[in-house]
Amino acid sequence: MLTKYNGGEIMSKSISTLITAMAAFSAGVITGLLVTPRSGEENRKWISEHSGEAKNWVGEKGEKLLEEGEKRISKISQGIKETIPDLYKATESIHFDEEDLESA
C-alpha cells in the first residue's frame, strides 16, 4: 500500500518553524537591548560575546533539520523499494520464443 507523502510540505513547515524561531529570538534580543539600562558600548560588547552562541544554536538546529529530512527521505525511499517490485526480478522469469517475438 502506497501512502501519499508530500515531503516538500513537511520540509517547508520545518524551515518555516526555524525561521519563525530565529525571528522571535532576534526580536527578543532587539527589544531587550532597547529597554536595557546599559550603555551602547556595553550592549555591543554583550552582543559580540553572545553572537557565537547564537551562531552555534542556529547551526545545530540547521544540522538537525537536515538530518531529520535525510531520515524521512530514506524511510520513504525504503517504503517505495518494498512496495514497488524490482522490474528486473519481476520480468526475469518471462521468456519469449522467436515465434512470440515475430508475431508481436
PDB file of N, CA, C and O in Angstrom, residues 19-93:
ATOM      1  N   ILE A  19      12.685  29.522  10.821  1.00  0.00           N
ATOM      2  CA  ILE A  19      12.749  30.956  10.520  1.00  0.00           C
ATOM      3  C   ILE A  19      11.938  31.756  11.543  1.00  0.00           C
ATOM      4  O   ILE A  19      12.379  32.810  12.012  1.00  0.00           O
ATOM      5  N   THR A  20      10.765  31.254  11.905  1.00  0.00           N
ATOM      6  CA  THR A  20       9.946  31.932  12.906  1.00  0.00           C
ATOM      7  C   THR A  20      10.671  31.995  14.248  1.00  0.00           C
ATOM      8  O   THR A  20      10.670  33.035  14.918  1.00  0.00           O
ATOM      9  N   ALA A  21      11.316  30.897  14.629  1.00  0.00           N
ATOM     10  CA  ALA A  21      12.056  30.871  15.895  1.00  0.00           C
ATOM     11  C   ALA A  21      13.210  31.867  15.863  1.00  0.00           C
ATOM     12  O   ALA A  21      13.456  32.575  16.846  1.00  0.00           O
ATOM     13  N   MET A  22      13.911  31.921  14.742  1.00  0.00           N
ATOM     14  CA  MET A  22      15.027  32.864  14.617  1.00  0.00           C
ATOM     15  C   MET A  22      14.533  34.304  14.668  1.00  0.00           C
ATOM     16  O   MET A  22      15.160  35.160  15.307  1.00  0.00           O
ATOM     17  N   ALA A  23      13.416  34.589  14.030  1.00  0.00           N
ATOM     18  CA  ALA A  23      12.862  35.947  14.034  1.00  0.00           C
ATOM     19  C   ALA A  23      12.408  36.329  15.440  1.00  0.00           C
ATOM     20  O   ALA A  23      12.654  37.457  15.894  1.00  0.00           O
ATOM     21  N   ALA A  24      11.769  35.395  16.142  1.00  0.00           N
ATOM     22  CA  ALA A  24      11.313  35.673  17.504  1.00  0.00           C
ATOM     23  C   ALA A  24      12.505  35.917  18.425  1.00  0.00           C
ATOM     24  O   ALA A  24      12.491  36.836  19.254  1.00  0.00           O
ATOM     25  N   PHE A  25      13.539  35.115  18.265  1.00  0.00           N
ATOM     26  CA  PHE A  25      14.755  35.295  19.062  1.00  0.00           C
ATOM     27  C   PHE A  25      15.373  36.664  18.792  1.00  0.00           C
ATOM     28  O   PHE A  25      15.723  37.398  19.726  1.00  0.00           O
ATOM     29  N   SER A  26      15.486  37.017  17.523  1.00  0.00           N
ATOM     30  CA  SER A  26      16.064  38.312  17.145  1.00  0.00           C
ATOM     31  C   SER A  26      15.236  39.468  17.702  1.00  0.00           C
ATOM     32  O   SER A  26      15.787  40.442  18.211  1.00  0.00           O
ATOM     33  N   ALA A  27      13.921  39.352  17.587  1.00  0.00           N
ATOM     34  CA  ALA A  27      13.042  40.407  18.104  1.00  0.00           C
ATOM     35  C   ALA A  27      13.202  40.546  19.615  1.00  0.00           C
ATOM     36  O   ALA A  27      13.227  41.668  20.148  1.00  0.00           O
ATOM     37  N   GLY A  28      13.340  39.443  20.302  1.00  0.00           N
ATOM     38  CA  GLY A  28      13.547  39.484  21.753  1.00  0.00           C
ATOM     39  C   GLY A  28      14.859  40.149  22.129  1.00  0.00           C
ATOM     40  O   GLY A  28      14.923  40.955  23.062  1.00  0.00           O
ATOM     41  N   VAL A  29      15.906  39.825  21.390  1.00  0.00           N
ATOM     42  CA  VAL A  29      17.211  40.437  21.657  1.00  0.00           C
ATOM     43  C   VAL A  29      17.156  41.941  21.405  1.00  0.00           C
ATOM     44  O   VAL A  29      17.620  42.741  22.230  1.00  0.00           O
ATOM     45  N   ILE A  30      16.572  42.340  20.289  1.00  0.00           N
ATOM     46  CA  ILE A  30      16.482  43.772  19.959  1.00  0.00           C
ATOM     47  C   ILE A  30      15.654  44.518  21.002  1.00  0.00           C
ATOM     48  O   ILE A  30      16.048  45.590  21.483  1.00  0.00           O
ATOM     49  N   THR A  31      14.525  43.938  21.389  1.00  0.00           N
ATOM     50  CA  THR A  31      13.686  44.567  22.413  1.00  0.00           C
ATOM     51  C   THR A  31      14.449  44.693  23.725  1.00  0.00           C
ATOM     52  O   THR A  31      14.415  45.741  24.391  1.00  0.00           O
ATOM     53  N   GLY A  32      15.146  43.637  24.096  1.00  0.00           N
ATOM     54  CA  GLY A  32      15.942  43.667  25.324  1.00  0.00           C
ATOM     55  C   GLY A  32      17.010  44.748  25.290  1.00  0.00           C
ATOM     56  O   GLY A  32      17.269  45.427  26.283  1.00  0.00           O
ATOM     57  N   LEU A  33      17.639  44.911  24.128  1.00  0.00           N
ATOM     58  CA  LEU A  33      18.679  45.941  24.011  1.00  0.00           C
ATOM     59  C   LEU A  33      18.102  47.352  24.081  1.00  0.00           C
ATOM     60  O   LEU A  33      18.746  48.273  24.586  1.00  0.00           O
ATOM     61  N   LEU A  34      16.893  47.522  23.566  1.00  0.00           N
ATOM     62  CA  LEU A  34      16.275  48.850  23.574  1.00  0.00           C
ATOM     63  C   LEU A  34      15.843  49.281  24.977  1.00  0.00           C
ATOM     64  O   LEU A  34      15.828  50.471  25.290  1.00  0.00           O
ATOM     65  N   VAL A  35      15.473  48.329  25.824  1.00  0.00           N
ATOM     66  CA  VAL A  35      14.973  48.680  27.146  1.00  0.00           C
ATOM     67  C   VAL A  35      16.015  48.496  28.255  1.00  0.00           C
ATOM     68  O   VAL A  35      15.726  48.753  29.413  1.00  0.00           O
ATOM     69  N   THR A  36      17.189  48.051  27.907  1.00  0.00           N
ATOM     70  CA  THR A  36      18.220  47.822  28.910  1.00  0.00           C
ATOM     71  C   THR A  36      18.805  49.144  29.424  1.00  0.00           C
ATOM     72  O   THR A  36      18.902  50.115  28.674  1.00  0.00           O
ATOM     73  N   PRO A  37      19.189  49.159  30.688  1.00  0.00           N
ATOM     74  CA  PRO A  37      19.789  50.380  31.235  1.00  0.00           C
ATOM     75  C   PRO A  37      21.278  50.518  30.890  1.00  0.00           C
ATOM     76  O   PRO A  37      21.898  51.515  31.210  1.00  0.00           O
ATOM     77  N   ARG A  38      21.844  49.545  30.182  1.00  0.00           N
ATOM     78  CA  ARG A  38      23.264  49.602  29.831  1.00  0.00           C
ATOM     79  C   ARG A  38      23.520  50.589  28.707  1.00  0.00           C
ATOM     80  O   ARG A  38      22.637  50.876  27.904  1.00  0.00           O
ATOM     81  N   SER A  39      24.751  50.998  28.607  1.00  0.00           N
ATOM     82  CA  SER A  39      25.146  51.915  27.530  1.00  0.00           C
ATOM     83  C   SER A  39      25.289  51.145  26.218  1.00  0.00           C
ATOM     84  O   SER A  39      25.359  49.912  26.202  1.00  0.00           O
ATOM     85  N   GLY A  40      25.372  51.890  25.138  1.00  0.00           N
ATOM     86  CA  GLY A  40      25.538  51.273  23.826  1.00  0.00           C
ATOM     87  C   GLY A  40      26.817  50.469  23.733  1.00  0.00           C
ATOM     88  O   GLY A  40      26.854  49.394  23.137  1.00  0.00           O
ATOM     89  N   GLU A  41      27.876  50.973  24.329  1.00  0.00           N
ATOM     90  CA  GLU A  41      29.158  50.258  24.307  1.00  0.00           C
ATOM     91  C   GLU A  41      29.056  48.927  25.038  1.00  0.00           C
ATOM     92  O   GLU A  41      29.545  47.898  24.567  1.00  0.00           O
ATOM     93  N   GLU A  42      28.384  48.929  26.183  1.00  0.00           N
ATOM     94  CA  GLU A  42      28.197  47.692  26.939  1.00  0.00           C
ATOM     95  C   GLU A  42      27.330  46.702  26.151  1.00  0.00           C
ATOM     96  O   GLU A  42      27.592  45.498  26.152  1.00  0.00           O
ATOM     97  N   ASN A  43      26.306  47.218  25.492  1.00  0.00           N
ATOM     98  CA  ASN A  43      25.438  46.354  24.678  1.00  0.00           C
ATOM     99  C   ASN A  43      26.208  45.729  23.522  1.00  0.00           C
ATOM    100  O   ASN A  43      26.043  44.549  23.224  1.00  0.00           O
ATOM    101  N   ARG A  44      27.036  46.529  22.856  1.00  0.00           N
ATOM    102  CA  ARG A  44      27.824  45.986  21.735  1.00  0.00           C
ATOM    103  C   ARG A  44      28.779  44.905  22.215  1.00  0.00           C
ATOM    104  O   ARG A  44      28.971  43.890  21.558  1.00  0.00           O
ATOM    105  N   LYS A  45      29.372  45.111  23.383  1.00  0.00           N
ATOM    106  CA  LYS A  45      30.279  44.108  23.960  1.00  0.00           C
ATOM    107  C   LYS A  45      29.510  42.819  24.258  1.00  0.00           C
ATOM    108  O   LYS A  45      29.971  41.714  23.955  1.00  0.00           O
ATOM    109  N   TRP A  46      28.308  42.975  24.850  1.00  0.00           N
ATOM    110  CA  TRP A  46      27.489  41.804  25.163  1.00  0.00           C
ATOM    111  C   TRP A  46      27.116  41.047  23.891  1.00  0.00           C
ATOM    112  O   TRP A  46      27.166  39.823  23.853  1.00  0.00           O
ATOM    113  N   ILE A  47      26.748  41.795  22.846  1.00  0.00           N
ATOM    114  CA  ILE A  47      26.374  41.165  21.572  1.00  0.00           C
ATOM    115  C   ILE A  47      27.550  40.397  20.996  1.00  0.00           C
ATOM    116  O   ILE A  47      27.412  39.257  20.545  1.00  0.00           O
ATOM    117  N   SER A  48      28.728  41.006  21.009  1.00  0.00           N
ATOM    118  CA  SER A  48      29.891  40.317  20.431  1.00  0.00           C
ATOM    119  C   SER A  48      30.240  39.061  21.230  1.00  0.00           C
ATOM    120  O   SER A  48      30.673  38.060  20.663  1.00  0.00           O
ATOM    121  N   GLU A  49      30.039  39.102  22.548  1.00  0.00           N
ATOM    122  CA  GLU A  49      30.317  37.934  23.382  1.00  0.00           C
ATOM    123  C   GLU A  49      29.313  36.801  23.149  1.00  0.00           C
ATOM    124  O   GLU A  49      29.660  35.637  23.201  1.00  0.00           O
ATOM    125  N   HIS A  50      28.053  37.139  22.861  1.00  0.00           N
ATOM    126  CA  HIS A  50      27.000  36.122  22.751  1.00  0.00           C
ATOM    127  C   HIS A  50      26.627  35.760  21.314  1.00  0.00           C
ATOM    128  O   HIS A  50      25.832  34.846  21.100  1.00  0.00           O
ATOM    129  N   SER A  51      27.189  36.452  20.357  1.00  0.00           N
ATOM    130  CA  SER A  51      26.825  36.144  18.968  1.00  0.00           C
ATOM    131  C   SER A  51      27.297  34.752  18.557  1.00  0.00           C
ATOM    132  O   SER A  51      26.645  34.080  17.761  1.00  0.00           O
ATOM    133  N   GLY A  52      28.415  34.302  19.117  1.00  0.00           N
ATOM    134  CA  GLY A  52      28.899  32.947  18.829  1.00  0.00           C
ATOM    135  C   GLY A  52      27.918  31.884  19.284  1.00  0.00           C
ATOM    136  O   GLY A  52      27.698  30.878  18.602  1.00  0.00           O
ATOM    137  N   GLU A  53      27.306  32.117  20.459  1.00  0.00           N
ATOM    138  CA  GLU A  53      26.319  31.166  20.971  1.00  0.00           C
ATOM    139  C   GLU A  53      25.110  31.085  20.039  1.00  0.00           C
ATOM    140  O   GLU A  53      24.606  29.997  19.754  1.00  0.00           O
ATOM    141  N   ALA A  54      24.656  32.237  19.576  1.00  0.00           N
ATOM    142  CA  ALA A  54      23.507  32.252  18.669  1.00  0.00           C
ATOM    143  C   ALA A  54      23.859  31.552  17.358  1.00  0.00           C
ATOM    144  O   ALA A  54      23.056  30.789  16.813  1.00  0.00           O
ATOM    145  N   LYS A  55      25.064  31.804  16.868  1.00  0.00           N
ATOM    146  CA  LYS A  55      25.508  31.160  15.621  1.00  0.00           C
ATOM    147  C   LYS A  55      25.541  29.640  15.795  1.00  0.00           C
ATOM    148  O   LYS A  55      25.085  28.903  14.920  1.00  0.00           O
ATOM    149  N   ASN A  56      26.063  29.182  16.922  1.00  0.00           N
ATOM    150  CA  ASN A  56      26.114  27.738  17.185  1.00  0.00           C
ATOM    151  C   ASN A  56      24.711  27.146  17.278  1.00  0.00           C
ATOM    152  O   ASN A  56      24.454  26.054  16.766  1.00  0.00           O
ATOM    153  N   TRP A  57      23.796  27.859  17.939  1.00  0.00           N
ATOM    154  CA  TRP A  57      22.418  27.376  18.076  1.00  0.00           C
ATOM    155  C   TRP A  57      21.771  27.218  16.711  1.00  0.00           C
ATOM    156  O   TRP A  57      21.149  26.193  16.421  1.00  0.00           O
ATOM    157  N   VAL A  58      21.924  28.241  15.863  1.00  0.00           N
ATOM    158  CA  VAL A  58      21.335  28.181  14.521  1.00  0.00           C
ATOM    159  C   VAL A  58      21.977  27.044  13.722  1.00  0.00           C
ATOM    160  O   VAL A  58      21.288  26.289  13.023  1.00  0.00           O
ATOM    161  N   GLY A  59      23.297  26.887  13.846  1.00  0.00           N
ATOM    162  CA  GLY A  59      23.984  25.802  13.136  1.00  0.00           C
ATOM    163  C   GLY A  59      23.500  24.430  13.567  1.00  0.00           C
ATOM    164  O   GLY A  59      23.269  23.546  12.734  1.00  0.00           O
ATOM    165  N   GLU A  60      23.338  24.255  14.880  1.00  0.00           N
ATOM    166  CA  GLU A  60      22.859  22.971  15.400  1.00  0.00           C
ATOM    167  C   GLU A  60      21.444  22.669  14.924  1.00  0.00           C
ATOM    168  O   GLU A  60      21.133  21.538  14.538  1.00  0.00           O
ATOM    169  N   LYS A  61      20.577  23.680  14.961  1.00  0.00           N
ATOM    170  CA  LYS A  61      19.195  23.479  14.509  1.00  0.00           C
ATOM    171  C   LYS A  61      19.159  23.159  13.018  1.00  0.00           C
ATOM    172  O   LYS A  61      18.385  22.314  12.571  1.00  0.00           O
ATOM    173  N   GLY A  62      19.998  23.829  12.252  1.00  0.00           N
ATOM    174  CA  GLY A  62      20.054  23.562  10.815  1.00  0.00           C
ATOM    175  C   GLY A  62      20.525  22.145  10.527  1.00  0.00           C
ATOM    176  O   GLY A  62      19.967  21.455   9.672  1.00  0.00           O
ATOM    177  N   GLU A  63      21.559  21.696  11.245  1.00  0.00           N
ATOM    178  CA  GLU A  63      22.055  20.331  11.066  1.00  0.00           C
ATOM    179  C   GLU A  63      20.987  19.310  11.445  1.00  0.00           C
ATOM    180  O   GLU A  63      20.803  18.303  10.757  1.00  0.00           O
ATOM    181  N   LYS A  64      20.293  19.576  12.555  1.00  0.00           N
ATOM    182  CA  LYS A  64      19.231  18.660  12.992  1.00  0.00           C
ATOM    183  C   LYS A  64      18.121  18.586  11.946  1.00  0.00           C
ATOM    184  O   LYS A  64      17.610  17.512  11.636  1.00  0.00           O
ATOM    185  N   LEU A  65      17.774  19.733  11.377  1.00  0.00           N
ATOM    186  CA  LEU A  65      16.746  19.774  10.342  1.00  0.00           C
ATOM    187  C   LEU A  65      17.173  18.956   9.121  1.00  0.00           C
ATOM    188  O   LEU A  65      16.383  18.178   8.575  1.00  0.00           O
ATOM    189  N   LEU A  66      18.424  19.089   8.719  1.00  0.00           N
ATOM    190  CA  LEU A  66      18.925  18.311   7.585  1.00  0.00           C
ATOM    191  C   LEU A  66      18.928  16.815   7.884  1.00  0.00           C
ATOM    192  O   LEU A  66      18.536  16.006   7.045  1.00  0.00           O
ATOM    193  N   GLU A  67      19.363  16.448   9.085  1.00  0.00           N
ATOM    194  CA  GLU A  67      19.383  15.029   9.464  1.00  0.00           C
ATOM    195  C   GLU A  67      17.976  14.439   9.454  1.00  0.00           C
ATOM    196  O   GLU A  67      17.768  13.326   8.953  1.00  0.00           O
ATOM    197  N   GLU A  68      17.015  15.173  10.010  1.00  0.00           N
ATOM    198  CA  GLU A  68      15.632  14.692  10.025  1.00  0.00           C
ATOM    199  C   GLU A  68      15.097  14.541   8.603  1.00  0.00           C
ATOM    200  O   GLU A  68      14.405  13.576   8.290  1.00  0.00           O
ATOM    201  N   GLY A  69      15.427  15.486   7.745  1.00  0.00           N
ATOM    202  CA  GLY A  69      14.994  15.413   6.354  1.00  0.00           C
ATOM    203  C   GLY A  69      15.577  14.199   5.659  1.00  0.00           C
ATOM    204  O   GLY A  69      14.887  13.488   4.919  1.00  0.00           O
ATOM    205  N   GLU A  70      16.879  13.945   5.889  1.00  0.00           N
ATOM    206  CA  GLU A  70      17.523  12.782   5.280  1.00  0.00           C
ATOM    207  C   GLU A  70      16.904  11.482   5.783  1.00  0.00           C
ATOM    208  O   GLU A  70      16.716  10.538   5.009  1.00  0.00           O
ATOM    209  N   LYS A  71      16.583  11.422   7.079  1.00  0.00           N
ATOM    210  CA  LYS A  71      15.955  10.219   7.629  1.00  0.00           C
ATOM    211  C   LYS A  71      14.584   9.987   7.003  1.00  0.00           C
ATOM    212  O   LYS A  71      14.229   8.856   6.655  1.00  0.00           O
ATOM    213  N   ARG A  72      13.807  11.060   6.851  1.00  0.00           N
ATOM    214  CA  ARG A  72      12.472  10.930   6.251  1.00  0.00           C
ATOM    215  C   ARG A  72      12.566  10.484   4.799  1.00  0.00           C
ATOM    216  O   ARG A  72      11.800   9.624   4.362  1.00  0.00           O
ATOM    217  N   ILE A  73      13.491  11.053   4.069  1.00  0.00           N
ATOM    218  CA  ILE A  73      13.665  10.668   2.665  1.00  0.00           C
ATOM    219  C   ILE A  73      14.091   9.212   2.573  1.00  0.00           C
ATOM    220  O   ILE A  73      13.581   8.459   1.738  1.00  0.00           O
ATOM    221  N   SER A  74      15.004   8.794   3.437  1.00  0.00           N
ATOM    222  CA  SER A  74      15.456   7.406   3.446  1.00  0.00           C
ATOM    223  C   SER A  74      14.311   6.454   3.766  1.00  0.00           C
ATOM    224  O   SER A  74      14.157   5.408   3.134  1.00  0.00           O
ATOM    225  N   LYS A  75      13.493   6.822   4.746  1.00  0.00           N
ATOM    226  CA  LYS A  75      12.354   5.982   5.132  1.00  0.00           C
ATOM    227  C   LYS A  75      11.355   5.850   3.983  1.00  0.00           C
ATOM    228  O   LYS A  75      10.859   4.773   3.700  1.00  0.00           O
ATOM    229  N   ILE A  76      11.085   6.944   3.317  1.00  0.00           N
ATOM    230  CA  ILE A  76      10.151   6.918   2.185  1.00  0.00           C
ATOM    231  C   ILE A  76      10.730   6.104   1.043  1.00  0.00           C
ATOM    232  O   ILE A  76      10.039   5.295   0.422  1.00  0.00           O
ATOM    233  N   SER A  77      12.019   6.292   0.783  1.00  0.00           N
ATOM    234  CA  SER A  77      12.681   5.539  -0.277  1.00  0.00           C
ATOM    235  C   SER A  77      12.610   4.039  -0.002  1.00  0.00           C
ATOM    236  O   SER A  77      12.331   3.245  -0.901  1.00  0.00           O
ATOM    237  N   GLN A  78      12.864   3.656   1.252  1.00  0.00           N
ATOM    238  CA  GLN A  78      12.795   2.240   1.626  1.00  0.00           C
ATOM    239  C   GLN A  78      11.372   1.715   1.449  1.00  0.00           C
ATOM    240  O   GLN A  78      11.174   0.614   0.953  1.00  0.00           O
ATOM    241  N   GLY A  79      10.376   2.499   1.817  1.00  0.00           N
ATOM    242  CA  GLY A  79       8.981   2.084   1.650  1.00  0.00           C
ATOM    243  C   GLY A  79       8.627   1.883   0.190  1.00  0.00           C
ATOM    244  O   GLY A  79       7.913   0.941  -0.172  1.00  0.00           O
ATOM    245  N   ILE A  80       9.141   2.749  -0.658  1.00  0.00           N
ATOM    246  CA  ILE A  80       8.888   2.614  -2.097  1.00  0.00           C
ATOM    247  C   ILE A  80       9.551   1.355  -2.626  1.00  0.00           C
ATOM    248  O   ILE A  80       8.955   0.597  -3.389  1.00  0.00           O
ATOM    249  N   LYS A  81      10.783   1.092  -2.194  1.00  0.00           N
ATOM    250  CA  LYS A  81      11.502  -0.108  -2.645  1.00  0.00           C
ATOM    251  C   LYS A  81      10.780  -1.384  -2.218  1.00  0.00           C
ATOM    252  O   LYS A  81      10.763  -2.369  -2.938  1.00  0.00           O
ATOM    253  N   GLU A  82      10.186  -1.351  -1.016  1.00  0.00           N
ATOM    254  CA  GLU A  82       9.472  -2.530  -0.526  1.00  0.00           C
ATOM    255  C   GLU A  82       8.118  -2.698  -1.211  1.00  0.00           C
ATOM    256  O   GLU A  82       7.626  -3.796  -1.369  1.00  0.00           O
ATOM    257  N   THR A  83       7.501  -1.601  -1.634  1.00  0.00           N
ATOM    258  CA  THR A  83       6.165  -1.642  -2.217  1.00  0.00           C
ATOM    259  C   THR A  83       6.201  -1.936  -3.704  1.00  0.00           C
ATOM    260  O   THR A  83       5.414  -2.730  -4.208  1.00  0.00           O
ATOM    261  N   ILE A  84       7.101  -1.300  -4.407  1.00  0.00           N
ATOM    262  CA  ILE A  84       7.183  -1.468  -5.857  1.00  0.00           C
ATOM    263  C   ILE A  84       8.202  -2.557  -6.154  1.00  0.00           C
ATOM    264  O   ILE A  84       9.344  -2.471  -5.725  1.00  0.00           O
ATOM    265  N   PRO A  85       7.802  -3.590  -6.904  1.00  0.00           N
ATOM    266  CA  PRO A  85       8.728  -4.688  -7.165  1.00  0.00           C
ATOM    267  C   PRO A  85       9.873  -4.260  -8.083  1.00  0.00           C
ATOM    268  O   PRO A  85       9.750  -3.333  -8.870  1.00  0.00           O
ATOM    269  N   ASP A  86      10.988  -4.947  -7.924  1.00  0.00           N
ATOM    270  CA  ASP A  86      12.128  -4.743  -8.801  1.00  0.00           C
ATOM    271  C   ASP A  86      11.737  -5.262 -10.185  1.00  0.00           C
ATOM    272  O   ASP A  86      11.398  -6.434 -10.345  1.00  0.00           O
ATOM    273  N   LEU A  87      11.758  -4.408 -11.178  1.00  0.00           N
ATOM    274  CA  LEU A  87      11.292  -4.795 -12.511  1.00  0.00           C
ATOM    275  C   LEU A  87      12.142  -5.900 -13.128  1.00  0.00           C
ATOM    276  O   LEU A  87      11.632  -6.754 -13.835  1.00  0.00           O
ATOM    277  N   TYR A  88      13.439  -5.890 -12.853  1.00  0.00           N
ATOM    278  CA  TYR A  88      14.282  -6.947 -13.400  1.00  0.00           C
ATOM    279  C   TYR A  88      13.881  -8.294 -12.812  1.00  0.00           C
ATOM    280  O   TYR A  88      13.687  -9.263 -13.535  1.00  0.00           O
ATOM    281  N   LYS A  89      13.712  -8.358 -11.497  1.00  0.00           N
ATOM    282  CA  LYS A  89      13.317  -9.614 -10.860  1.00  0.00           C
ATOM    283  C   LYS A  89      11.916 -10.037 -11.303  1.00  0.00           C
ATOM    284  O   LYS A  89      11.641 -11.214 -11.485  1.00  0.00           O
ATOM    285  N   ALA A  90      11.031  -9.067 -11.479  1.00  0.00           N
ATOM    286  CA  ALA A  90       9.660  -9.379 -11.857  1.00  0.00           C
ATOM    287  C   ALA A  90       9.566  -9.914 -13.278  1.00  0.00           C
ATOM    288  O   ALA A  90       8.651 -10.671 -13.600  1.00  0.00           O
ATOM    289  N   THR A  91      10.490  -9.538 -14.137  1.00  0.00           N
ATOM    290  CA  THR A  91      10.402  -9.947 -15.547  1.00  0.00           C
ATOM    291  C   THR A  91      11.425 -10.999 -15.951  1.00  0.00           C
ATOM    292  O   THR A  91      11.402 -11.476 -17.082  1.00  0.00           O
ATOM    293  N   GLU A  92      12.339 -11.379 -15.063  1.00  0.00           N
ATOM    294  CA  GLU A  92      13.376 -12.329 -15.463  1.00  0.00           C
ATOM    295  C   GLU A  92      12.819 -13.728 -15.763  1.00  0.00           C
ATOM    296  O   GLU A  92      13.415 -14.478 -16.526  1.00  0.00           O
ATOM    297  N   SER A  93      11.668 -14.064 -15.214  1.00  0.00           N
ATOM    298  CA  SER A  93      11.099 -15.379 -15.476  1.00  0.00           C
ATOM    299  C   SER A  93      10.257 -15.404 -16.758  1.00  0.00           C
ATOM    300  O   SER A  93       9.785 -16.455 -17.169  1.00  0.00           O
TER     301      SER A  93
END
